PDB file of C-alpha atoms and ligand atoms in Angstrom:
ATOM      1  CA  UNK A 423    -118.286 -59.172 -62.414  1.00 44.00           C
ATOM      2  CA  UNK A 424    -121.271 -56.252 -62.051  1.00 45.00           C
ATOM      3  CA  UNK A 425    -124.689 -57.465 -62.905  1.00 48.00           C
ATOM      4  CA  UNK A 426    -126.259 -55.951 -66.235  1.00 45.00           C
ATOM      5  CA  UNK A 427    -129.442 -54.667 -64.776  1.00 47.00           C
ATOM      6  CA  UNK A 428    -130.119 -53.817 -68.656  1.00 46.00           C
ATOM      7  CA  UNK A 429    -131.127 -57.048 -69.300  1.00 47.00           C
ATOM      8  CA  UNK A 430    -134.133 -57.373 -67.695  1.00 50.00           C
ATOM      9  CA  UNK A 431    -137.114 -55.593 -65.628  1.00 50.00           C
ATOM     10  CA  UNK A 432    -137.335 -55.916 -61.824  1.00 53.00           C
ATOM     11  CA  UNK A 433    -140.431 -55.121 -59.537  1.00 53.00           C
ATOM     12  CA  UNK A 434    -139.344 -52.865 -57.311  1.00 52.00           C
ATOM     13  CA  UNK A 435    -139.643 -55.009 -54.454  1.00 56.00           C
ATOM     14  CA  UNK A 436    -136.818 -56.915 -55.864  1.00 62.00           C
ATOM     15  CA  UNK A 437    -134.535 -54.265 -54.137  1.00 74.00           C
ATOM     16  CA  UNK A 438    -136.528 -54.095 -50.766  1.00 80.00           C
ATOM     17  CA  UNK A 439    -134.270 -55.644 -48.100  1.00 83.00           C
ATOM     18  CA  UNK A 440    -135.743 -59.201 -46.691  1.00 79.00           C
ATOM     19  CA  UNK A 441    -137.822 -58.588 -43.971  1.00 84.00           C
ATOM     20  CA  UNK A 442    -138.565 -60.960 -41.057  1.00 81.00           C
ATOM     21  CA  UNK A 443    -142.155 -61.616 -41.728  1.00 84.00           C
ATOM     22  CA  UNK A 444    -141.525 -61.803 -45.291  1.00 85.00           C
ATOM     23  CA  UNK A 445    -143.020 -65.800 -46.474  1.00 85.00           C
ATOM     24  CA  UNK A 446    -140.439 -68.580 -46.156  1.00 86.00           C
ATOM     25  CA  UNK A 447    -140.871 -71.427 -48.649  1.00 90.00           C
ATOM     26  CA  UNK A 448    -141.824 -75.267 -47.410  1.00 92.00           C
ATOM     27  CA  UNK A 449    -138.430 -75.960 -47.607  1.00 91.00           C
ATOM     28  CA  UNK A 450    -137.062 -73.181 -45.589  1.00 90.00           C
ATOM     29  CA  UNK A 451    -139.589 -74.066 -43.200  1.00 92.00           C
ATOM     30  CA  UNK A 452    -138.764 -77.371 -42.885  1.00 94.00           C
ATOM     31  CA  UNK A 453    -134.598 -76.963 -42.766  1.00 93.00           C
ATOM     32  CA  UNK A 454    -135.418 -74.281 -39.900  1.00 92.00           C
ATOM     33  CA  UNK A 455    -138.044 -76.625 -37.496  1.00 94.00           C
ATOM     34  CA  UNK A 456    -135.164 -79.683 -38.177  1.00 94.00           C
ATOM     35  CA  UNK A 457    -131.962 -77.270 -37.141  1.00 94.00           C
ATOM     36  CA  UNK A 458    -134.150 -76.148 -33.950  1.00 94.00           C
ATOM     37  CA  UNK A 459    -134.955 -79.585 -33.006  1.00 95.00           C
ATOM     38  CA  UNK A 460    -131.704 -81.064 -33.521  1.00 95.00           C
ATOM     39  CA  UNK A 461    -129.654 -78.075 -31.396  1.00 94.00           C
ATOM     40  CA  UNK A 462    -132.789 -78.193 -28.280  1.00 95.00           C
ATOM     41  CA  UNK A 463    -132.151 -82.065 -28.279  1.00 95.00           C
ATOM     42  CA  UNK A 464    -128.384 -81.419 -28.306  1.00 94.00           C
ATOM     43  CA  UNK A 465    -127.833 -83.405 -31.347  1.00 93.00           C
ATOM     44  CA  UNK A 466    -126.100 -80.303 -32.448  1.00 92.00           C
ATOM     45  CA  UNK A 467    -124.798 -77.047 -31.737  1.00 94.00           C
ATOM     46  CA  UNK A 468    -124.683 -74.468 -33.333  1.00 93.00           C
ATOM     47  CA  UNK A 469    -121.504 -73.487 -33.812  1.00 93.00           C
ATOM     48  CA  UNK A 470    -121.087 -76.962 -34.694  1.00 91.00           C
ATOM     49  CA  UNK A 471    -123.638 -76.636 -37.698  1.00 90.00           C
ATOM     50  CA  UNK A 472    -121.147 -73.112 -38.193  1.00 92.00           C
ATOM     51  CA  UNK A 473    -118.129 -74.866 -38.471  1.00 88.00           C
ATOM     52  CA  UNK A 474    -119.649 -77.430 -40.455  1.00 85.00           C
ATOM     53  CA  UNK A 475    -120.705 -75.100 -43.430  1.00 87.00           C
ATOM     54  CA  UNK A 476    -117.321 -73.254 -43.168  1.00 87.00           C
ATOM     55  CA  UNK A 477    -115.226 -76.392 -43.530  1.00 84.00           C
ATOM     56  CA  UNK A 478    -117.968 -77.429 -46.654  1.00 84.00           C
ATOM     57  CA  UNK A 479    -117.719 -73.898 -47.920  1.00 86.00           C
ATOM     58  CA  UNK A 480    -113.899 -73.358 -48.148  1.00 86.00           C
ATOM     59  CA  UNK A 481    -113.183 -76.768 -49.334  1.00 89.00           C
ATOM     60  CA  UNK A 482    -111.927 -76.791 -53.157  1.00 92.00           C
ATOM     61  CA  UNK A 483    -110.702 -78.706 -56.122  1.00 95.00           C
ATOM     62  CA  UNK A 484    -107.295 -77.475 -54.784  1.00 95.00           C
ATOM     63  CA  UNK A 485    -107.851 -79.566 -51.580  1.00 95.00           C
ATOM     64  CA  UNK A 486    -107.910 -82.770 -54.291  1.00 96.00           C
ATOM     65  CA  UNK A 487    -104.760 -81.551 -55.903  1.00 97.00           C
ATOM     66  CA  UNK A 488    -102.762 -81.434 -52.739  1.00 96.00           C
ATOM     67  CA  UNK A 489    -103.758 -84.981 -51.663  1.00 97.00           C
ATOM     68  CA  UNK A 490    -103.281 -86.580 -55.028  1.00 98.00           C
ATOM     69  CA  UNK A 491     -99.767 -84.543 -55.270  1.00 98.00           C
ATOM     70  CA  UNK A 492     -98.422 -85.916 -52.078  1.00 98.00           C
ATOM     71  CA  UNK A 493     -99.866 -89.462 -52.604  1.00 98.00           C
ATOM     72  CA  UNK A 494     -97.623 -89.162 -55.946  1.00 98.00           C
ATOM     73  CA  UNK A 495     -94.638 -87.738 -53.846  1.00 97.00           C
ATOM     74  CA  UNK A 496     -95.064 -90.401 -50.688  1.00 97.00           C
ATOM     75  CA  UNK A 497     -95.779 -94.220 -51.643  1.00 97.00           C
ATOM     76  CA  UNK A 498     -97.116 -94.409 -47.857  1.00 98.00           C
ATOM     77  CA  UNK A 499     -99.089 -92.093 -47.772  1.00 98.00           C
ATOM     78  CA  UNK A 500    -100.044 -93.282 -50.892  1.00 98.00           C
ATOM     79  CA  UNK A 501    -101.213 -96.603 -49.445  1.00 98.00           C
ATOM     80  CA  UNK A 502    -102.871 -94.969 -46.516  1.00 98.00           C
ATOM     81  CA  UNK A 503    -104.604 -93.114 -48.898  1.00 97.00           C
ATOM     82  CA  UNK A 504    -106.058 -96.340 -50.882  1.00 98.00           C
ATOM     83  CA  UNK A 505    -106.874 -98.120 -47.371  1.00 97.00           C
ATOM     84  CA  UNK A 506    -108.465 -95.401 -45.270  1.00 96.00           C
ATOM     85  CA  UNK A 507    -109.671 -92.395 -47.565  1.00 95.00           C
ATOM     86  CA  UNK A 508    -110.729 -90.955 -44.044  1.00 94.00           C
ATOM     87  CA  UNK A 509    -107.571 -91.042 -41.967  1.00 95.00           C
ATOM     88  CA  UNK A 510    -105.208 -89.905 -45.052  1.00 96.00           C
ATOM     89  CA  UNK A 511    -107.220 -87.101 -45.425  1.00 94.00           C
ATOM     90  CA  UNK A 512    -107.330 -85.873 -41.885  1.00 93.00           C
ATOM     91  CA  UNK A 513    -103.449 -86.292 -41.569  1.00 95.00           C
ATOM     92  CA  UNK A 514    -103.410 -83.447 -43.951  1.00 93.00           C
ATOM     93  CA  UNK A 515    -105.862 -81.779 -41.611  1.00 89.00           C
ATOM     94  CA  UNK A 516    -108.922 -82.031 -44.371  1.00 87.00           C
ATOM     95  CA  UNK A 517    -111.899 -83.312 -43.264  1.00 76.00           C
ATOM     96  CA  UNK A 518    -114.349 -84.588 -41.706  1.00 75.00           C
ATOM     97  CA  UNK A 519    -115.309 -86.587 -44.705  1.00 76.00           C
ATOM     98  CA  UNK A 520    -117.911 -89.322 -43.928  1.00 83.00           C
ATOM     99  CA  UNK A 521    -116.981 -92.665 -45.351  1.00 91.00           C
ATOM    100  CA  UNK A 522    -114.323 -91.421 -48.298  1.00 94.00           C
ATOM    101  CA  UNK A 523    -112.556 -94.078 -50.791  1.00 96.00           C
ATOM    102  CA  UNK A 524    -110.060 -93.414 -53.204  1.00 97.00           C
ATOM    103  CA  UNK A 525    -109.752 -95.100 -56.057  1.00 98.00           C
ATOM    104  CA  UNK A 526    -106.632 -95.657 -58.556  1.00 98.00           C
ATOM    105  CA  UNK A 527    -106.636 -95.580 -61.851  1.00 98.00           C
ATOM    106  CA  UNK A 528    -103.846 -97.640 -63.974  1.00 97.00           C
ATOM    107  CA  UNK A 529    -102.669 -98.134 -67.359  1.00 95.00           C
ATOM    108  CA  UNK A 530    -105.146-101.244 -67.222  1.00 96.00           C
ATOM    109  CA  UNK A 531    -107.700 -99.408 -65.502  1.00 98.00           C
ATOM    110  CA  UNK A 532    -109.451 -96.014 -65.952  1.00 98.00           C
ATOM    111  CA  UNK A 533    -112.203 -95.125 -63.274  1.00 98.00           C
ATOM    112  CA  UNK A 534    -114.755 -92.252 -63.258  1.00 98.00           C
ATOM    113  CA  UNK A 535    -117.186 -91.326 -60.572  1.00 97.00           C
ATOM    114  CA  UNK A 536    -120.734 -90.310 -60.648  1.00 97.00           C
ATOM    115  CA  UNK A 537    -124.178 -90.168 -58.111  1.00 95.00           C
ATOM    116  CA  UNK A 538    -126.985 -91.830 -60.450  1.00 94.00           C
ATOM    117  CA  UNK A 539    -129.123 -91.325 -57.500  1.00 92.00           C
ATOM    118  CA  UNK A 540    -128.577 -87.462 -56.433  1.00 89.00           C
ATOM    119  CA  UNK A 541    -125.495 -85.580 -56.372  1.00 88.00           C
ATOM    120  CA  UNK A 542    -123.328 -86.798 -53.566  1.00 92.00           C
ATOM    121  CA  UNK A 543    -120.059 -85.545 -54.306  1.00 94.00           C
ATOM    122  CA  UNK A 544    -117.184 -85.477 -52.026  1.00 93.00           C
ATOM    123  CA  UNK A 545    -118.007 -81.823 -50.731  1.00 90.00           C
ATOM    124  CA  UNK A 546    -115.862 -82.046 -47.962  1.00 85.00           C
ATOM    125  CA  UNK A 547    -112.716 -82.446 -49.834  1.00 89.00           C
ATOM    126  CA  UNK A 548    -113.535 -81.427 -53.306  1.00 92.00           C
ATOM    127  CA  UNK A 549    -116.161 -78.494 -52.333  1.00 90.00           C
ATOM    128  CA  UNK A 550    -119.211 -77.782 -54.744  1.00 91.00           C
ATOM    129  CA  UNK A 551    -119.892 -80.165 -57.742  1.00 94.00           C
ATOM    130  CA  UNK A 552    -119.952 -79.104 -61.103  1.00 96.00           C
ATOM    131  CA  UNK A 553    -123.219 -78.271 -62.584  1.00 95.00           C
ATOM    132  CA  UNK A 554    -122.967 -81.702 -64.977  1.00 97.00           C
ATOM    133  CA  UNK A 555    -121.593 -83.395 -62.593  1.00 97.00           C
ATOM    134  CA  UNK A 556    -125.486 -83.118 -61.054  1.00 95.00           C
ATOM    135  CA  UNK A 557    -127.214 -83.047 -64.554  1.00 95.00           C
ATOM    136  CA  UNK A 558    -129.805 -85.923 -65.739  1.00 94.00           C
ATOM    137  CA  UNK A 559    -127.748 -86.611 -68.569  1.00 95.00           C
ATOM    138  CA  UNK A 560    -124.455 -87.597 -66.996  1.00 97.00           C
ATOM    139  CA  UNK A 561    -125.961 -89.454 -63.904  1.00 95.00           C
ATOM    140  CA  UNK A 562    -128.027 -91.613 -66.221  1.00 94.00           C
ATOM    141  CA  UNK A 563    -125.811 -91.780 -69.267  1.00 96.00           C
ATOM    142  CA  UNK A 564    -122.352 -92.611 -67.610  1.00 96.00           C
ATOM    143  CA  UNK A 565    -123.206 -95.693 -66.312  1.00 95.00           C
ATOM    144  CA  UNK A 566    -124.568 -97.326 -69.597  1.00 95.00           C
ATOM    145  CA  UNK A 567    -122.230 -96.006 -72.099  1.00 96.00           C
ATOM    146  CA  UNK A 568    -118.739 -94.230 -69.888  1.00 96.00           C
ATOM    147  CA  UNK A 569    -116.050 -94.335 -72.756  1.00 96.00           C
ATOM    148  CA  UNK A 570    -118.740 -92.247 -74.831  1.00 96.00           C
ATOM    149  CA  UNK A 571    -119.187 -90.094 -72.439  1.00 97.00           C
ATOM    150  CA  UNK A 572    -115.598 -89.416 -71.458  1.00 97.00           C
ATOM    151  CA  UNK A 573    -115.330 -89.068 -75.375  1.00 97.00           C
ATOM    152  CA  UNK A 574    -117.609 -86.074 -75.040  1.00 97.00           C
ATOM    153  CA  UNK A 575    -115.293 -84.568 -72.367  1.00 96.00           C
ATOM    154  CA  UNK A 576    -112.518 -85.253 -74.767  1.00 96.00           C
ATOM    155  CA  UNK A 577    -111.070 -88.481 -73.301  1.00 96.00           C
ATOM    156  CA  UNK A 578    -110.390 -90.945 -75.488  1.00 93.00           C
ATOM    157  CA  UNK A 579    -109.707 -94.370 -73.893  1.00 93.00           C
ATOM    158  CA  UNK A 580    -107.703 -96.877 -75.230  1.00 91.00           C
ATOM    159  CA  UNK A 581    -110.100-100.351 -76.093  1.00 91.00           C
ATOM    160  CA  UNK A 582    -107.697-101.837 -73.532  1.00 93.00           C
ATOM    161  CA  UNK A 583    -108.633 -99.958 -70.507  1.00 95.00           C
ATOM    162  CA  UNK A 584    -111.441-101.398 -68.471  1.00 97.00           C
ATOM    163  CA  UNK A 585    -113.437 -98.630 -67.110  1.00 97.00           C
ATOM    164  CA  UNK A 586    -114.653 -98.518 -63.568  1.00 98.00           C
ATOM    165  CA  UNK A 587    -117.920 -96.215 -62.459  1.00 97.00           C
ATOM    166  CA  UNK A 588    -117.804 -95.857 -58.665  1.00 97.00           C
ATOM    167  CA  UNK A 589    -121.604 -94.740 -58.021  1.00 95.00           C
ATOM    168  CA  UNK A 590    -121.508 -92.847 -54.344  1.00 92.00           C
ATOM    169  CA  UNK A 591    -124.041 -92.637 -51.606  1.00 87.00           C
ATOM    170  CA  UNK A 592    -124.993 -91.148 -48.796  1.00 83.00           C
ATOM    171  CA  UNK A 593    -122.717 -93.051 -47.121  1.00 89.00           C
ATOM    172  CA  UNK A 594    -119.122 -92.943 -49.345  1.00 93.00           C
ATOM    173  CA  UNK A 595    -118.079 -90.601 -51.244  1.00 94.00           C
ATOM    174  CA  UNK A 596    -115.624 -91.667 -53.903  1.00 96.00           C
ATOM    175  CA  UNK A 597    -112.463 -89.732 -55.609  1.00 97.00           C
ATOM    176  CA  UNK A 598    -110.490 -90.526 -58.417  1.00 98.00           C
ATOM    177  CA  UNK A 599    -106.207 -90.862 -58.051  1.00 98.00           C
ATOM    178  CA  UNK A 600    -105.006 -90.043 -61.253  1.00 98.00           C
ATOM    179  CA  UNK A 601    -102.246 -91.808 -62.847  1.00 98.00           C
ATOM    180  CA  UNK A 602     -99.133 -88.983 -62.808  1.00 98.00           C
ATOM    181  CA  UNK A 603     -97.234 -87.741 -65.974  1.00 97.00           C
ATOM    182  CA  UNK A 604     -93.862 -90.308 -66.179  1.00 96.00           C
ATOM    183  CA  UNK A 605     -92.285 -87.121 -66.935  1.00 96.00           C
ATOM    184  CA  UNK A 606     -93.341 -85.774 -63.681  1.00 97.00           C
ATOM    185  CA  UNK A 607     -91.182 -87.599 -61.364  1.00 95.00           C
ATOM    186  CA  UNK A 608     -89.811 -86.249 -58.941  1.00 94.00           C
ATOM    187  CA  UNK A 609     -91.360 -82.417 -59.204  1.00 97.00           C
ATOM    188  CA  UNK A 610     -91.965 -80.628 -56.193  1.00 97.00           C
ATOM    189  CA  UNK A 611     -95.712 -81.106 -54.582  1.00 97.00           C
ATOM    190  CA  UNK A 612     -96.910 -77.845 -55.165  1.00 96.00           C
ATOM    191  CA  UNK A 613     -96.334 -78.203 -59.095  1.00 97.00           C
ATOM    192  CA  UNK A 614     -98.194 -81.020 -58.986  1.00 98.00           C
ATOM    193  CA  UNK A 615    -100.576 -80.173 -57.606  1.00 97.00           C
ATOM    194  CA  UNK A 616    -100.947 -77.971 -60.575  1.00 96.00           C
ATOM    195  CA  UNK A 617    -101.690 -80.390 -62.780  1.00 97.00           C
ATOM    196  CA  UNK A 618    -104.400 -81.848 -61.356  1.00 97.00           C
ATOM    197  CA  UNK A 619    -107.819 -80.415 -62.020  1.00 96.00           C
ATOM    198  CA  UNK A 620    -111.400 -80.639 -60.239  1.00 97.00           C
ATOM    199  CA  UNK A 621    -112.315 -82.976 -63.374  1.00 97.00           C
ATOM    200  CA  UNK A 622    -109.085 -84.823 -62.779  1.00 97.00           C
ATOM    201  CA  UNK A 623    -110.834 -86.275 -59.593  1.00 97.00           C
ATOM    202  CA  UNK A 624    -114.315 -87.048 -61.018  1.00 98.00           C
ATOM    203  CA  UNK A 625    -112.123 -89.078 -63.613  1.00 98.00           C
ATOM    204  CA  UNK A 626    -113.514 -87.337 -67.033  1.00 98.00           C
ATOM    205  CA  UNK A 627    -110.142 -85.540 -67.580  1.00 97.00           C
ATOM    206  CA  UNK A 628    -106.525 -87.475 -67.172  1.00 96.00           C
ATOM    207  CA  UNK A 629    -103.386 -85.440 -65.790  1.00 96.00           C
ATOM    208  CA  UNK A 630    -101.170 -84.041 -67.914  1.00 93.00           C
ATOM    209  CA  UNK A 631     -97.847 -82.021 -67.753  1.00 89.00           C
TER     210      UNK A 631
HETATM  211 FE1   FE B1671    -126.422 -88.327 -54.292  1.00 71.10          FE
END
């Protein structure tokens, strides 16, 4: 989509290339002296750090939808997939993922993730979270009060249902296995995989054929 430079004024040094003496911010600063340090120790390389961000970068929603669609096609992979987040995932040659738990939901049992701290997010598998997903609002309101809050996403949960918030860490990263469509049996992965979407995963949206 082009930009409507209409809209609004820029300085004309908006549209000066970056130059290499140009100010870097605290931040930049800092990211830059930690890479150097890590790659002279040999903590990393950096082709390492390279593969790293290309891994985190192409990683999508989609990723989710193929694991979830197998683990509805393949009761042990399935299993796998509830015991060892980590080694499921790399069978499908996805990963690395850090410490990575998968969690079911039921007819009993509907489960929703969320950071309250941050925004951990299961990058590696899922890709870039959703602006809410990182908002104030969500992190601090889905823990008190999830069923209205899944309300506002337009899930409305039976009084029945417990509901389960997984709050993730640095350390694990959590992902939500949807419950699949009875009248889904038996499709083929890749339409499954269809019907699962990025929210899906986070556990504010159910499947649905
Ligand atoms: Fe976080």
């Amino acid at each position: 989509m082009s930009h409507d430079h209409d809209d609004h004024d820029h300085d004309d040094h908006d549209h000066r290339p970056p130059q290499p003496d140009d100010p870097v911010s605290r931040y930049e600063a800092l990211e830059q002296a930690l890479r150097e340090l890590l790659i002279e120790k040999g903590v990393v390389t950096a082709d390492g750090l390279r593969r790293t961000m290309e891994v985190l970068e192409s990683a999508s929603p989609e990723n989710g939808a193929r694991i979830v669609a197998r683990a509805w096609s393949d009761p042990a992979f399935k299993e796998l997939l509830l015991q060892d987040g980590q080694a499921a995932v790399a069978s499908l040659g996805m990963g690395p993922t850090g410490r990575f738990v998968v969690v079911e939901n039921t007819p009993e049992r509907h489960n929703v993730i969320v950071c309250t701290l941050c925004s951990c997010y299961p990058r590696f598998v899922l890709g870039f979270p959703p602006a809410w997903y990182k908002s104030r609002d969500y992190r601090a309101r889905v823990v008190h009060e999830p069923r209205a809050v899944l309300a506002e996403f337009g899930l409305k949960l039976s009084d029945d249902t417990e509901v389960v918030v997984s709050d993730s860490t640095a350390e694990i990263r959590y992902m939500v296995l949807p419950q699949q469509p009875p009248e889904t049996k038996g499709w083929p992965e890749e339409k499954l995989a269809g019907l699962i979407t990025r929210d899906c995963l986070i556990g504010t949206a159910v499947a649905r054929a």
